[in-house]
Amino acid sequence: LKDSDNLMTNAVFKKLGETYFQSRGTWQNSLKAVKEILAGPTGINFRQALVNDGAGLSRYNLLSPMQLSKLLYFAYHNKTVSSAFINALPIAGIDGTMKYRLTDQRHGSRIHLKTGSMTGITALAGYLRTKHNGTVSFVIMVNGFVKPRKPFIRMEDDICRYLMSTVAHG
C-alpha cells in the first residue's frame, strides 16, 4: 500500500475471489467475496455501495466516506490484520505516496494514510495517533472538481495539520 501498485492490487483482489470460492478468480466472484466477507462485520450495505475492481480505478466504484470509515474501523479492530494493515499504509512525510506530503510536521510519523486520485477526485483515508495514545480514523474525499488538483491536495493537508494540532501527540 505504501507505493500504489494497481496491477498487483487487482491481482490480489482476483486471488481473493479464487480462494474464497475455490474456483477461478474472476471479477464477479471477487466482488461477491468482498461483499460476503465485509458486509456483516462492517455493517456496510453493499446495495448502497459499488465495488467494481480491487484497485479503485473504476469510476463505477462508489463508496461514501462513512462506508470507507467503517472499513477502517473494522481493519483497526480486527486483531488478525490490524497491525499489518496500519504498517502497510504510507506514513506522512516519510514514505510511499505520502513521502512528500506533510513534511513540515514534527509528528507526521503518527499519521498513516492512503491516497487516492483520478481526474476530478482526490482522497485520503487512514489513522492518526492521539495525544492519549488512542487512534482515530478519518476519511477526506473531494470530487467533482474541474480545476487543477493541487489546491484540493493542500486543503487535505491543511485538514490533516488541523487534526494533528488538535488530537495528535504534541
PDB file of C-alpha atoms in Angstrom, residues 16-104:
ATOM      1  CA  LEU A  16      -9.338 -13.396  -3.010  1.00  0.00           C
ATOM      2  CA  GLY A  17     -12.279 -14.481  -5.165  1.00  0.00           C
ATOM      3  CA  GLU A  18     -10.423 -17.619  -6.236  1.00  0.00           C
ATOM      4  CA  THR A  19      -9.512 -18.575  -2.670  1.00  0.00           C
ATOM      5  CA  TYR A  20     -12.884 -17.721  -1.140  1.00  0.00           C
ATOM      6  CA  PHE A  21     -14.937 -19.677  -3.681  1.00  0.00           C
ATOM      7  CA  GLN A  22     -12.317 -22.317  -4.565  1.00  0.00           C
ATOM      8  CA  SER A  23     -12.854 -21.512  -8.237  1.00  0.00           C
ATOM      9  CA  ARG A  24     -11.312 -19.363 -10.940  1.00  0.00           C
ATOM     10  CA  GLY A  25     -10.638 -15.814  -9.750  1.00  0.00           C
ATOM     11  CA  THR A  26     -12.973 -13.627 -11.771  1.00  0.00           C
ATOM     12  CA  TRP A  27     -14.105 -10.047 -11.226  1.00  0.00           C
ATOM     13  CA  GLN A  28     -17.590 -11.307 -10.369  1.00  0.00           C
ATOM     14  CA  ASN A  29     -16.612 -13.868  -7.744  1.00  0.00           C
ATOM     15  CA  SER A  30     -14.045 -11.454  -6.273  1.00  0.00           C
ATOM     16  CA  LEU A  31     -16.710  -8.770  -5.900  1.00  0.00           C
ATOM     17  CA  LYS A  32     -19.080 -11.285  -4.349  1.00  0.00           C
ATOM     18  CA  ALA A  33     -16.356 -12.460  -1.943  1.00  0.00           C
ATOM     19  CA  VAL A  34     -15.630  -8.896  -0.799  1.00  0.00           C
ATOM     20  CA  LYS A  35     -19.319  -8.288  -0.146  1.00  0.00           C
ATOM     21  CA  GLU A  36     -19.797 -11.570   1.727  1.00  0.00           C
ATOM     22  CA  ILE A  37     -16.663 -11.096   3.826  1.00  0.00           C
ATOM     23  CA  LEU A  38     -17.194  -7.444   4.730  1.00  0.00           C
ATOM     24  CA  ALA A  39     -20.954  -6.814   4.824  1.00  0.00           C
ATOM     25  CA  GLY A  40     -21.559  -8.390   8.240  1.00  0.00           C
ATOM     26  CA  PRO A  41     -18.584  -7.166  10.267  1.00  0.00           C
ATOM     27  CA  THR A  42     -18.527  -3.655   8.788  1.00  0.00           C
ATOM     28  CA  GLY A  43     -22.253  -3.008   8.570  1.00  0.00           C
ATOM     29  CA  ILE A  44     -21.831  -1.699   5.030  1.00  0.00           C
ATOM     30  CA  ASN A  45     -24.945  -2.091   2.922  1.00  0.00           C
ATOM     31  CA  PHE A  46     -23.454  -3.095  -0.418  1.00  0.00           C
ATOM     32  CA  ARG A  47     -26.729  -2.264  -2.144  1.00  0.00           C
ATOM     33  CA  GLN A  48     -25.711   1.351  -1.480  1.00  0.00           C
ATOM     34  CA  ALA A  49     -22.033   0.850  -2.324  1.00  0.00           C
ATOM     35  CA  LEU A  50     -20.473  -0.309  -5.546  1.00  0.00           C
ATOM     36  CA  VAL A  51     -17.115  -2.035  -5.839  1.00  0.00           C
ATOM     37  CA  ASN A  52     -16.029  -2.869  -9.375  1.00  0.00           C
ATOM     38  CA  ASP A  53     -12.315  -3.527  -9.029  1.00  0.00           C
ATOM     39  CA  GLY A  54      -9.689  -4.072  -6.376  1.00  0.00           C
ATOM     40  CA  ALA A  55      -7.544  -1.030  -7.066  1.00  0.00           C
ATOM     41  CA  GLY A  56     -10.234   1.641  -7.025  1.00  0.00           C
ATOM     42  CA  LEU A  57      -9.583   2.665 -10.623  1.00  0.00           C
ATOM     43  CA  SER A  58     -13.115   2.218 -11.898  1.00  0.00           C
ATOM     44  CA  ARG A  59     -15.274   5.315 -11.989  1.00  0.00           C
ATOM     45  CA  TYR A  60     -18.099   2.948 -11.076  1.00  0.00           C
ATOM     46  CA  ASN A  61     -16.660   2.336  -7.607  1.00  0.00           C
ATOM     47  CA  LEU A  62     -18.941   4.185  -5.233  1.00  0.00           C
ATOM     48  CA  LEU A  63     -18.130   4.271  -1.524  1.00  0.00           C
ATOM     49  CA  SER A  64     -19.107   7.091   0.779  1.00  0.00           C
ATOM     50  CA  PRO A  65     -16.672   8.487   3.356  1.00  0.00           C
ATOM     51  CA  MET A  66     -18.805   6.806   6.041  1.00  0.00           C
ATOM     52  CA  GLN A  67     -18.567   3.418   4.321  1.00  0.00           C
ATOM     53  CA  LEU A  68     -14.802   3.764   3.942  1.00  0.00           C
ATOM     54  CA  SER A  69     -14.602   4.831   7.584  1.00  0.00           C
ATOM     55  CA  LYS A  70     -16.433   1.631   8.561  1.00  0.00           C
ATOM     56  CA  LEU A  71     -13.804  -0.364   6.662  1.00  0.00           C
ATOM     57  CA  LEU A  72     -11.025   1.457   8.526  1.00  0.00           C
ATOM     58  CA  TYR A  73     -12.783   0.810  11.843  1.00  0.00           C
ATOM     59  CA  PHE A  74     -13.116  -2.886  11.007  1.00  0.00           C
ATOM     60  CA  ALA A  75      -9.452  -3.183   9.959  1.00  0.00           C
ATOM     61  CA  TYR A  76      -8.270  -1.431  13.131  1.00  0.00           C
ATOM     62  CA  HIS A  77     -10.335  -3.607  15.458  1.00  0.00           C
ATOM     63  CA  ASN A  78      -9.600  -6.882  13.642  1.00  0.00           C
ATOM     64  CA  LYS A  79      -6.532  -8.096  15.543  1.00  0.00           C
ATOM     65  CA  THR A  80      -5.667 -10.535  12.738  1.00  0.00           C
ATOM     66  CA  VAL A  81      -4.966  -7.722  10.259  1.00  0.00           C
ATOM     67  CA  SER A  82      -4.748  -4.502  12.281  1.00  0.00           C
ATOM     68  CA  SER A  83      -1.012  -4.139  12.793  1.00  0.00           C
ATOM     69  CA  ALA A  84      -0.037  -5.338   9.318  1.00  0.00           C
ATOM     70  CA  PHE A  85      -2.656  -3.122   7.662  1.00  0.00           C
ATOM     71  CA  ILE A  86      -1.702   0.059   9.502  1.00  0.00           C
ATOM     72  CA  ASN A  87       2.020  -0.573   8.982  1.00  0.00           C
ATOM     73  CA  ALA A  88       1.399  -1.088   5.254  1.00  0.00           C
ATOM     74  CA  LEU A  89      -0.077   2.409   4.929  1.00  0.00           C
ATOM     75  CA  PRO A  90       2.231   5.245   3.888  1.00  0.00           C
ATOM     76  CA  ILE A  91       3.482   7.434   6.737  1.00  0.00           C
ATOM     77  CA  ALA A  92       3.036  11.166   6.203  1.00  0.00           C
ATOM     78  CA  GLY A  93       6.329  12.848   5.338  1.00  0.00           C
ATOM     79  CA  ILE A  94       8.225   9.538   5.462  1.00  0.00           C
ATOM     80  CA  ASP A  95       7.402   7.066   2.700  1.00  0.00           C
ATOM     81  CA  GLY A  96       5.200   5.870  -0.120  1.00  0.00           C
ATOM     82  CA  THR A  97       2.631   8.144  -1.695  1.00  0.00           C
ATOM     83  CA  MET A  98       2.790  10.401   1.394  1.00  0.00           C
ATOM     84  CA  LYS A  99       6.584  10.890   1.362  1.00  0.00           C
ATOM     85  CA  TYR A 100       6.432  14.483   0.120  1.00  0.00           C
ATOM     86  CA  ARG A 101       3.258  15.485   1.919  1.00  0.00           C
ATOM     87  CA  LEU A 102       3.048  16.910   5.435  1.00  0.00           C
ATOM     88  CA  THR A 103       6.841  17.006   5.645  1.00  0.00           C
ATOM     89  CA  ASP A 104       6.665  20.097   7.869  1.00  0.00           C
TER      90      ASP A 104
END
